[in-house]
């Protein structure tokens, strides 16, 4: 069986944990190279969770460390690169790997702006390698339950869908400064849309094609450019409506992710916990199943590891968001082994869940005006957007 040689770029909070765990637990993956601008993250102990960790260099002596990404690609020649750099800079790393026909597992969001989307899409089309979008929420058990209900027709056609991602991230600002709002429209919550839109788009057969979005502005801190809270309303061509609420500066101490689906034959809801006394709940109701016309609670949580899944894959332990990240790596490696024409969460999927959030920022900039959404596979319309929308959203640096 082929063994995949894995390299990672970005050894921060997430990259160091993911790299170690994937190499340890996923059958047929071998760590060969790691890269970060800061060599201390490889060679020195790191203070995390009130304790000093053993340096990765000691834990993984078989892995070669690089400070320069291009040099790593050249000298280590990995089969797969895991991209775990800040959310604002994934694309260049992905493009460089694809240009060498190296497979990519990229964390979210897929891109920062429309120009990056155009370039990454083109690089992927031209490459023999595949890109898997590391969209964690697609690995959760309750999301799989929602997809099962939909596939079996028990929800009917979803026509209104809702997602909330409420996470006070202020304690992460010091260690990950890219999360801290520092310039106008630099960090608008709706732009981190993949966690919310990924699961909902997986049960929609249309694209999101328009958005209105408003921001509360800054109330919680003395940062003038902060947007404490945004609420976006997306629509598809048949007027299916998606509401997405995001807030990363707040005093809310509930769980992070909630979802609701209104369908023509039923309703699904995952409500995150509301403190210890009120645990998370996943429920549904349907007209298609005797006994389930009223709310039925499903005993399903974050773990995707059903009996069937455990039987199907070889792994020695689980990691990452209740096992969701383990699951994504298992299906990614399986797809590569089977030479699948596309990945289970493909680049196209990643752009479908990333770009609407970027267009939502454009709506915020325009005071909540309706903005049409396009994708790189709609070449002319997408280029027109690049030529006309704000520099924040397009990535075209020249001031208009
Ligand atoms: N999927 C999830 O649920 C989830 C959760 C948390 C974070 N994330 C994503 O993971 C990614 C990493 O987040 P994090 O919290 O670990 O951030 P972080 O800032 O802790 O780590 C990023 C690392 O990238 C390194 N880096 C930056 N530019 C580089 C370059 N040119 N060459 C080499 N290294 C470079 C930095 O030095 C830093 O160590 C982000 O994209 C974030 O959105 C995803």
GROMACS .gro file of C-alpha atoms and ligand atoms in nm:
model
  444
    1UNK     CA    1   0.000   0.000   0.000
    2UNK     CA    2   0.129   0.346  -0.091
    3UNK     CA    3   0.266   0.553   0.196
    4UNK     CA    4   0.205   0.926   0.160
    5UNK     CA    5   0.494   1.155   0.259
    6UNK     CA    6   0.346   1.454   0.442
    7UNK     CA    7   0.484   1.806   0.492
    8UNK     CA    8   0.326   2.090   0.690
    9UNK     CA    9   0.355   2.467   0.660
   10UNK     CA   10   0.252   2.665   0.970
   11UNK     CA   11   0.337   2.526   1.314
   12UNK     CA   12   0.112   2.749   1.522
   13UNK     CA   13  -0.174   2.641   1.744
   14UNK     CA   14  -0.335   2.418   1.490
   15UNK     CA   15  -0.055   2.312   1.253
   16UNK     CA   16   0.168   2.157   1.521
   17UNK     CA   17  -0.118   1.955   1.671
   18UNK     CA   18  -0.264   1.844   1.338
   19UNK     CA   19   0.072   1.740   1.193
   20UNK     CA   20   0.167   1.533   1.496
   21UNK     CA   21  -0.173   1.364   1.523
   22UNK     CA   22  -0.214   1.289   1.152
   23UNK     CA   23   0.133   1.129   1.138
   24UNK     CA   24   0.060   0.933   1.456
   25UNK     CA   25  -0.290   0.810   1.385
   26UNK     CA   26  -0.368   0.798   1.012
   27UNK     CA   27  -0.263   0.474   0.845
   28UNK     CA   28  -0.021   0.522   0.557
   29UNK     CA   29   0.083   0.883   0.629
   30UNK     CA   30   0.444   0.956   0.718
   31UNK     CA   31   0.569   1.299   0.829
   32UNK     CA   32   0.881   1.406   0.640
   33UNK     CA   33   0.907   1.787   0.657
   34UNK     CA   34   0.782   2.089   0.851
   35UNK     CA   35   0.811   2.462   0.785
   36UNK     CA   36   0.754   2.781   0.984
   37UNK     CA   37   0.906   3.128   0.981
   38UNK     CA   38   0.981   3.073   1.351
   39UNK     CA   39   1.226   2.784   1.412
   40UNK     CA   40   1.158   2.801   1.787
   41UNK     CA   41   0.822   2.640   1.717
   42UNK     CA   42   1.011   2.331   1.604
   43UNK     CA   43   1.320   2.325   1.820
   44UNK     CA   44   1.202   2.469   2.152
   45UNK     CA   45   0.946   2.362   2.412
   46UNK     CA   46   0.620   2.555   2.377
   47UNK     CA   47   0.410   2.677   2.668
   48UNK     CA   48   0.052   2.556   2.612
   49UNK     CA   49  -0.227   2.463   2.852
   50UNK     CA   50  -0.019   2.566   3.155
   51UNK     CA   51   0.264   2.330   3.067
   52UNK     CA   52   0.580   2.316   2.857
   53UNK     CA   53   0.559   2.070   2.567
   54UNK     CA   54   0.847   1.857   2.438
   55UNK     CA   55   0.997   2.020   2.126
   56UNK     CA   56   0.854   1.875   1.805
   57UNK     CA   57   1.215   1.821   1.688
   58UNK     CA   58   1.255   1.566   1.969
   59UNK     CA   59   0.913   1.408   1.921
   60UNK     CA   60   0.955   1.367   1.544
   61UNK     CA   61   1.328   1.318   1.477
   62UNK     CA   62   1.259   1.170   1.132
   63UNK     CA   63   1.114   1.504   1.011
   64UNK     CA   64   1.332   1.776   0.853
   65UNK     CA   65   1.260   2.138   0.949
   66UNK     CA   66   1.271   2.428   0.700
   67UNK     CA   67   1.229   2.801   0.744
   68UNK     CA   68   1.166   2.849   0.374
   69UNK     CA   69   0.860   2.694   0.208
   70UNK     CA   70   1.004   2.680  -0.146
   71UNK     CA   71   1.313   2.507  -0.016
   72UNK     CA   72   1.096   2.253   0.166
   73UNK     CA   73   0.901   2.170  -0.149
   74UNK     CA   74   1.222   2.140  -0.349
   75UNK     CA   75   1.428   1.933  -0.106
   76UNK     CA   76   1.167   1.722   0.074
   77UNK     CA   77   0.949   1.657  -0.235
   78UNK     CA   78   0.644   1.552  -0.028
   79UNK     CA   79   0.333   1.382  -0.171
   80UNK     CA   80   0.101   1.603   0.038
   81UNK     CA   81   0.132   1.949   0.194
   82UNK     CA   82  -0.087   2.046   0.489
   83UNK     CA   83  -0.142   2.425   0.487
   84UNK     CA   84  -0.191   2.564   0.840
   85UNK     CA   85  -0.074   2.924   0.801
   86UNK     CA   86  -0.293   3.216   0.920
   87UNK     CA   87  -0.642   3.236   0.767
   88UNK     CA   88  -0.528   3.538   0.566
   89UNK     CA   89  -0.260   3.355   0.367
   90UNK     CA   90  -0.330   3.004   0.241
   91UNK     CA   91  -0.350   3.053  -0.133
   92UNK     CA   92   0.015   3.104  -0.230
   93UNK     CA   93   0.118   2.793  -0.041
   94UNK     CA   94  -0.154   2.589  -0.212
   95UNK     CA   95  -0.067   2.722  -0.559
   96UNK     CA   96   0.303   2.647  -0.519
   97UNK     CA   97   0.234   2.290  -0.413
   98UNK     CA   98  -0.019   2.231  -0.693
   99UNK     CA   99   0.232   2.367  -0.947
  100UNK     CA  100   0.462   2.080  -0.845
  101UNK     CA  101   0.175   1.829  -0.857
  102UNK     CA  102   0.181   1.791  -0.479
  103UNK     CA  103  -0.158   1.721  -0.318
  104UNK     CA  104  -0.286   1.980  -0.070
  105UNK     CA  105  -0.493   1.963   0.247
  106UNK     CA  106  -0.568   2.329   0.315
  107UNK     CA  107  -0.729   2.472   0.624
  108UNK     CA  108  -1.013   2.718   0.588
  109UNK     CA  109  -1.101   2.969   0.454
  110UNK     CA  110  -0.989   2.862   0.106
  111UNK     CA  111  -0.898   3.216  -0.007
  112UNK     CA  112  -0.889   3.573   0.124
  113UNK     CA  113  -1.029   3.753  -0.181
  114UNK     CA  114  -1.157   3.712  -0.537
  115UNK     CA  115  -0.820   3.738  -0.711
  116UNK     CA  116  -0.686   3.458  -0.492
  117UNK     CA  117  -0.993   3.250  -0.582
  118UNK     CA  118  -0.932   3.304  -0.955
  119UNK     CA  119  -0.563   3.213  -0.922
  120UNK     CA  120  -0.619   2.907  -0.704
  121UNK     CA  121  -0.896   2.776  -0.927
  122UNK     CA  122  -0.670   2.810  -1.233
  123UNK     CA  123  -0.375   2.645  -1.057
  124UNK     CA  124  -0.596   2.354  -0.953
  125UNK     CA  125  -0.732   2.311  -1.306
  126UNK     CA  126  -0.376   2.300  -1.440
  127UNK     CA  127  -0.244   2.054  -1.181
  128UNK     CA  128  -0.248   1.676  -1.169
  129UNK     CA  129  -0.269   1.700  -0.792
  130UNK     CA  130  -0.584   1.736  -0.580
  131UNK     CA  131  -0.686   1.984  -0.312
  132UNK     CA  132  -0.894   1.882  -0.011
  133UNK     CA  133  -1.061   2.162   0.186
  134UNK     CA  134  -1.010   2.101   0.557
  135UNK     CA  135  -1.360   2.212   0.649
  136UNK     CA  136  -1.382   2.073   1.000
  137UNK     CA  137  -1.757   2.110   1.049
  138UNK     CA  138  -1.818   1.872   0.758
  139UNK     CA  139  -1.682   1.594   0.980
  140UNK     CA  140  -1.927   1.624   1.267
  141UNK     CA  141  -2.167   1.344   1.351
  142UNK     CA  142  -2.473   1.569   1.380
  143UNK     CA  143  -2.396   1.715   1.035
  144UNK     CA  144  -2.387   1.362   0.893
  145UNK     CA  145  -2.723   1.295   1.062
  146UNK     CA  146  -2.866   1.608   0.893
  147UNK     CA  147  -2.730   1.489   0.556
  148UNK     CA  148  -2.882   1.141   0.611
  149UNK     CA  149  -3.224   1.288   0.692
  150UNK     CA  150  -3.205   1.500   0.377
  151UNK     CA  151  -3.081   1.214   0.155
  152UNK     CA  152  -3.362   0.989   0.275
  153UNK     CA  153  -3.616   1.260   0.187
  154UNK     CA  154  -3.724   1.314   0.548
  155UNK     CA  155  -3.662   1.689   0.532
  156UNK     CA  156  -3.801   1.738   0.182
  157UNK     CA  157  -3.658   2.038   0.001
  158UNK     CA  158  -3.466   2.271   0.235
  159UNK     CA  159  -3.595   2.624   0.172
  160UNK     CA  160  -3.469   2.822   0.471
  161UNK     CA  161  -3.149   2.742   0.658
  162UNK     CA  162  -2.971   2.904   0.950
  163UNK     CA  163  -2.625   2.885   1.104
  164UNK     CA  164  -2.463   3.064   1.395
  165UNK     CA  165  -2.095   3.075   1.483
  166UNK     CA  166  -2.055   3.263   1.811
  167UNK     CA  167  -1.703   3.250   1.953
  168UNK     CA  168  -1.537   3.512   2.169
  169UNK     CA  169  -1.184   3.492   2.025
  170UNK     CA  170  -1.027   3.780   2.219
  171UNK     CA  171  -0.805   3.553   2.424
  172UNK     CA  172  -0.642   3.432   2.101
  173UNK     CA  173  -0.541   3.781   1.982
  174UNK     CA  174  -0.202   3.790   2.149
  175UNK     CA  175  -0.079   3.457   2.013
  176UNK     CA  176  -0.253   3.484   1.675
  177UNK     CA  177  -0.250   3.856   1.591
  178UNK     CA  178  -0.415   3.796   1.251
  179UNK     CA  179  -0.741   3.743   1.444
  180UNK     CA  180  -0.733   4.096   1.592
  181UNK     CA  181  -0.921   4.367   1.396
  182UNK     CA  182  -0.653   4.614   1.289
  183UNK     CA  183  -0.773   4.798   0.979
  184UNK     CA  184  -1.101   4.894   0.814
  185UNK     CA  185  -1.287   4.578   0.712
  186UNK     CA  186  -0.973   4.377   0.787
  187UNK     CA  187  -1.153   4.128   1.007
  188UNK     CA  188  -1.527   4.108   0.949
  189UNK     CA  189  -1.688   3.801   1.112
  190UNK     CA  190  -1.895   3.702   0.806
  191UNK     CA  191  -1.574   3.647   0.608
  192UNK     CA  192  -1.504   3.335   0.820
  193UNK     CA  193  -1.805   3.161   0.672
  194UNK     CA  194  -1.693   2.807   0.596
  195UNK     CA  195  -1.781   2.653   0.934
  196UNK     CA  196  -2.140   2.773   0.893
  197UNK     CA  197  -2.202   2.742   0.521
  198UNK     CA  198  -2.021   2.410   0.461
  199UNK     CA  199  -2.281   2.185   0.627
  200UNK     CA  200  -2.577   2.383   0.488
  201UNK     CA  201  -2.445   2.387   0.129
  202UNK     CA  202  -2.394   2.010   0.146
  203UNK     CA  203  -2.774   1.968   0.138
  204UNK     CA  204  -2.839   2.239  -0.124
  205UNK     CA  205  -2.814   2.172  -0.496
  206UNK     CA  206  -2.792   2.541  -0.584
  207UNK     CA  207  -2.524   2.806  -0.529
  208UNK     CA  208  -2.572   3.110  -0.310
  209UNK     CA  209  -2.607   3.390  -0.564
  210UNK     CA  210  -2.684   3.704  -0.363
  211UNK     CA  211  -2.628   3.848  -0.016
  212UNK     CA  212  -2.724   4.131   0.214
  213UNK     CA  213  -2.519   4.167   0.530
  214UNK     CA  214  -2.510   4.418   0.814
  215UNK     CA  215  -2.260   4.470   1.093
  216UNK     CA  216  -2.319   4.592   1.447
  217UNK     CA  217  -1.992   4.786   1.427
  218UNK     CA  218  -1.770   4.815   1.733
  219UNK     CA  219  -1.919   4.830   2.085
  220UNK     CA  220  -1.729   4.574   2.288
  221UNK     CA  221  -1.373   4.708   2.264
  222UNK     CA  222  -1.196   5.035   2.194
  223UNK     CA  223  -1.089   4.906   1.852
  224UNK     CA  224  -1.257   5.138   1.600
  225UNK     CA  225  -1.231   4.889   1.314
  226UNK     CA  226  -1.385   4.594   1.496
  227UNK     CA  227  -1.711   4.439   1.384
  228UNK     CA  228  -1.847   4.263   1.690
  229UNK     CA  229  -2.132   4.089   1.510
  230UNK     CA  230  -2.257   4.041   1.154
  231UNK     CA  231  -2.576   3.894   1.016
  232UNK     CA  232  -2.588   3.786   0.650
  233UNK     CA  233  -2.885   3.673   0.444
  234UNK     CA  234  -2.800   3.476   0.132
  235UNK     CA  235  -3.031   3.355  -0.144
  236UNK     CA  236  -3.014   3.102  -0.425
  237UNK     CA  237  -3.179   3.146  -0.769
  238UNK     CA  238  -3.496   2.971  -0.637
  239UNK     CA  239  -3.504   3.202  -0.333
  240UNK     CA  240  -3.384   2.943  -0.084
  241UNK     CA  241  -3.271   3.164   0.204
  242UNK     CA  242  -2.972   3.115   0.433
  243UNK     CA  243  -2.918   3.324   0.746
  244UNK     CA  244  -2.565   3.329   0.886
  245UNK     CA  245  -2.482   3.499   1.217
  246UNK     CA  246  -2.119   3.539   1.323
  247UNK     CA  247  -1.959   3.705   1.624
  248UNK     CA  248  -1.601   3.673   1.748
  249UNK     CA  249  -1.613   3.951   2.010
  250UNK     CA  250  -1.888   3.902   2.266
  251UNK     CA  251  -1.974   3.806   2.622
  252UNK     CA  252  -2.180   3.509   2.512
  253UNK     CA  253  -2.068   3.186   2.680
  254UNK     CA  254  -2.283   2.937   2.496
  255UNK     CA  255  -2.146   2.673   2.260
  256UNK     CA  256  -2.013   2.785   1.925
  257UNK     CA  257  -2.215   2.635   1.642
  258UNK     CA  258  -2.589   2.601   1.588
  259UNK     CA  259  -2.779   2.504   1.274
  260UNK     CA  260  -3.143   2.487   1.169
  261UNK     CA  261  -3.301   2.362   0.847
  262UNK     CA  262  -3.661   2.423   0.744
  263UNK     CA  263  -3.759   2.169   0.478
  264UNK     CA  264  -4.085   2.104   0.294
  265UNK     CA  265  -4.119   1.770   0.479
  266UNK     CA  266  -3.942   1.835   0.808
  267UNK     CA  267  -3.715   2.041   1.026
  268UNK     CA  268  -3.367   1.976   1.168
  269UNK     CA  269  -3.195   2.161   1.450
  270UNK     CA  270  -2.861   2.140   1.625
  271UNK     CA  271  -2.851   2.381   1.915
  272UNK     CA  272  -2.512   2.425   2.085
  273UNK     CA  273  -2.492   2.406   2.464
  274UNK     CA  274  -2.615   2.691   2.681
  275UNK     CA  275  -2.384   2.627   2.975
  276UNK     CA  276  -2.339   2.306   3.173
  277UNK     CA  277  -2.704   2.285   3.270
  278UNK     CA  278  -2.829   2.289   2.911
  279UNK     CA  279  -2.622   2.055   2.692
  280UNK     CA  280  -2.622   2.064   2.312
  281UNK     CA  281  -2.923   1.904   2.143
  282UNK     CA  282  -2.986   1.763   1.798
  283UNK     CA  283  -3.351   1.723   1.702
  284UNK     CA  284  -3.570   1.674   1.397
  285UNK     CA  285  -3.930   1.633   1.298
  286UNK     CA  286  -4.071   1.496   0.975
  287UNK     CA  287  -4.399   1.419   0.806
  288UNK     CA  288  -4.229   1.118   0.644
  289UNK     CA  289  -4.189   0.888   0.945
  290UNK     CA  290  -4.461   0.760   1.175
  291UNK     CA  291  -4.389   0.877   1.528
  292UNK     CA  292  -4.160   1.161   1.423
  293UNK     CA  293  -4.416   1.428   1.337
  294UNK     CA  294  -4.324   1.606   1.659
  295UNK     CA  295  -3.974   1.677   1.779
  296UNK     CA  296  -3.752   1.371   1.812
  297UNK     CA  297  -3.413   1.396   1.980
  298UNK     CA  298  -3.119   1.226   1.810
  299UNK     CA  299  -2.845   1.085   2.033
  300UNK     CA  300  -2.568   1.223   1.814
  301UNK     CA  301  -2.295   1.475   1.889
  302UNK     CA  302  -1.963   1.580   1.737
  303UNK     CA  303  -1.812   1.234   1.684
  304UNK     CA  304  -1.855   1.099   1.328
  305UNK     CA  305  -1.746   0.751   1.435
  306UNK     CA  306  -2.046   0.529   1.380
  307UNK     CA  307  -1.994   0.152   1.388
  308UNK     CA  308  -1.982   0.154   1.007
  309UNK     CA  309  -1.714   0.427   0.992
  310UNK     CA  310  -1.499   0.251   1.254
  311UNK     CA  311  -1.517  -0.070   1.051
  312UNK     CA  312  -1.425   0.100   0.726
  313UNK     CA  313  -1.108   0.292   0.820
  314UNK     CA  314  -0.776   0.211   0.985
  315UNK     CA  315  -0.667   0.459   1.252
  316UNK     CA  316  -0.511   0.432   1.595
  317UNK     CA  317  -0.675   0.727   1.771
  318UNK     CA  318  -0.893   1.031   1.714
  319UNK     CA  319  -0.810   1.401   1.729
  320UNK     CA  320  -0.940   1.743   1.631
  321UNK     CA  321  -1.283   1.886   1.715
  322UNK     CA  322  -1.443   1.570   1.848
  323UNK     CA  323  -1.283   1.351   1.579
  324UNK     CA  324  -1.403   1.559   1.283
  325UNK     CA  325  -1.047   1.633   1.168
  326UNK     CA  326  -0.954   1.263   1.196
  327UNK     CA  327  -1.252   1.177   0.977
  328UNK     CA  328  -1.160   1.436   0.712
  329UNK     CA  329  -0.808   1.299   0.692
  330UNK     CA  330  -0.937   0.941   0.661
  331UNK     CA  331  -1.168   1.024   0.372
  332UNK     CA  332  -0.899   1.241   0.209
  333UNK     CA  333  -0.639   0.961   0.213
  334UNK     CA  334  -0.900   0.710   0.095
  335UNK     CA  335  -0.989   0.936  -0.200
  336UNK     CA  336  -0.620   0.976  -0.294
  337UNK     CA  337  -0.563   0.600  -0.272
  338UNK     CA  338  -0.865   0.534  -0.494
  339UNK     CA  339  -0.751   0.800  -0.738
  340UNK     CA  340  -1.093   0.964  -0.699
  341UNK     CA  341  -1.165   1.227  -0.967
  342UNK     CA  342  -1.223   1.483  -0.692
  343UNK     CA  343  -1.184   1.512  -0.318
  344UNK     CA  344  -1.471   1.454  -0.069
  345UNK     CA  345  -1.454   1.825   0.024
  346UNK     CA  346  -1.314   1.964  -0.299
  347UNK     CA  347  -1.173   2.306  -0.387
  348UNK     CA  348  -1.506   2.385  -0.553
  349UNK     CA  349  -1.683   2.299  -0.225
  350UNK     CA  350  -1.433   2.518  -0.039
  351UNK     CA  351  -1.496   2.815  -0.268
  352UNK     CA  352  -1.875   2.768  -0.244
  353UNK     CA  353  -1.845   2.809   0.134
  354UNK     CA  354  -1.574   3.078   0.135
  355UNK     CA  355  -1.671   3.326  -0.140
  356UNK     CA  356  -2.023   3.409  -0.010
  357UNK     CA  357  -1.857   3.533   0.312
  358UNK     CA  358  -1.626   3.760   0.111
  359UNK     CA  359  -1.919   3.901  -0.089
  360UNK     CA  360  -2.099   3.953   0.245
  361UNK     CA  361  -1.813   4.185   0.347
  362UNK     CA  362  -1.876   4.383   0.029
  363UNK     CA  363  -2.239   4.420   0.138
  364UNK     CA  364  -2.126   4.542   0.483
  365UNK     CA  365  -1.899   4.798   0.313
  366UNK     CA  366  -2.201   4.917   0.110
  367UNK     CA  367  -2.416   4.959   0.422
  368UNK     CA  368  -2.617   4.638   0.370
  369UNK     CA  369  -2.686   4.670  -0.003
  370UNK     CA  370  -2.766   4.354  -0.197
  371UNK     CA  371  -2.463   4.211  -0.379
  372UNK     CA  372  -2.466   3.937  -0.644
  373UNK     CA  373  -2.228   3.647  -0.587
  374UNK     CA  374  -2.022   3.475  -0.857
  375UNK     CA  375  -1.764   3.197  -0.868
  376UNK     CA  376  -1.444   3.142  -1.069
  377UNK     CA  377  -1.619   2.883  -1.286
  378UNK     CA  378  -1.841   3.170  -1.410
  379UNK     CA  379  -1.537   3.324  -1.572
  380UNK     CA  380  -1.669   3.649  -1.719
  381UNK     CA  381  -1.903   3.747  -1.437
  382UNK     CA  382  -1.633   3.671  -1.181
  383UNK     CA  383  -1.378   3.884  -1.365
  384UNK     CA  384  -1.634   4.165  -1.383
  385UNK     CA  385  -1.662   4.152  -1.003
  386UNK     CA  386  -1.284   4.165  -0.972
  387UNK     CA  387  -1.288   4.474  -1.192
  388UNK     CA  388  -1.563   4.655  -1.002
  389UNK     CA  389  -1.587   4.555  -0.632
  390UNK     CA  390  -1.385   4.702  -0.344
  391UNK     CA  391  -1.015   4.633  -0.303
  392UNK     CA  392  -1.090   4.462   0.032
  393UNK     CA  393  -1.294   4.196  -0.145
  394UNK     CA  394  -1.113   4.164  -0.474
  395UNK     CA  395  -0.755   4.188  -0.350
  396UNK     CA  396  -0.674   4.431  -0.630
  397UNK     CA  397  -0.440   4.665  -0.448
  398UNK     CA  398  -0.483   4.981  -0.654
  399UNK     CA  399  -0.727   5.224  -0.494
  400UNK     CA  400  -1.040   5.286  -0.694
  401LIG     N1  401  -1.067   2.405   1.104
  401LIG     C1  402  -1.080   2.461   1.225
  401LIG     O1  403  -1.172   2.433   1.299
  401LIG     C2  404  -0.980   2.561   1.265
  401LIG     C3  405  -0.959   2.594   1.399
  401LIG     C4  406  -0.859   2.685   1.429
  401LIG     C5  407  -0.783   2.740   1.328
  401LIG     N2  408  -0.808   2.707   1.200
  401LIG     C6  409  -0.729   2.760   1.089
  401LIG     O2  410  -0.598   2.710   1.103
  401LIG     C7  411  -0.504   2.802   1.049
  401LIG     C8  412  -0.394   2.826   1.150
  401LIG     O3  413  -0.447   2.883   1.267
  401LIG     P1  414  -0.360   2.894   1.399
  401LIG     O4  415  -0.451   2.930   1.509
  401LIG     O5  416  -0.272   2.772   1.411
  401LIG     O6  417  -0.269   3.020   1.363
  401LIG     P2  418  -0.124   3.056   1.418
  401LIG     O7  419  -0.102   3.200   1.393
  401LIG     O8  420  -0.107   3.000   1.557
  401LIG     O9  421  -0.025   2.971   1.324
  401LIG     C9  422   0.012   3.010   1.195
  401LIG    C10  423   0.160   2.978   1.177
  401LIG    O10  424   0.193   3.002   1.041
  401LIG    C11  425   0.327   3.051   1.038
  401LIG     N3  426   0.354   3.121   0.912
  401LIG    C12  427   0.304   3.239   0.868
  401LIG     N4  428   0.356   3.273   0.747
  401LIG    C13  429   0.442   3.172   0.714
  401LIG    C14  430   0.529   3.151   0.604
  401LIG     N5  431   0.538   3.239   0.504
  401LIG     N6  432   0.605   3.039   0.602
  401LIG    C15  433   0.598   2.950   0.705
  401LIG     N7  434   0.519   2.967   0.814
  401LIG    C16  435   0.442   3.076   0.819
  401LIG    C17  436   0.333   3.144   1.158
  401LIG    O11  437   0.467   3.168   1.200
  401LIG    C18  438   0.252   3.065   1.263
  401LIG    O12  439   0.335   2.985   1.343
  401LIG    C19  440  -0.586   2.926   1.016
  401LIG    O13  441  -0.610   2.928   0.880
  401LIG    C20  442  -0.717   2.909   1.089
  401LIG    O14  443  -0.823   2.968   1.019
  401LIG    C21  444  -0.903   2.618   1.167
   0.00000   0.00000   0.00000
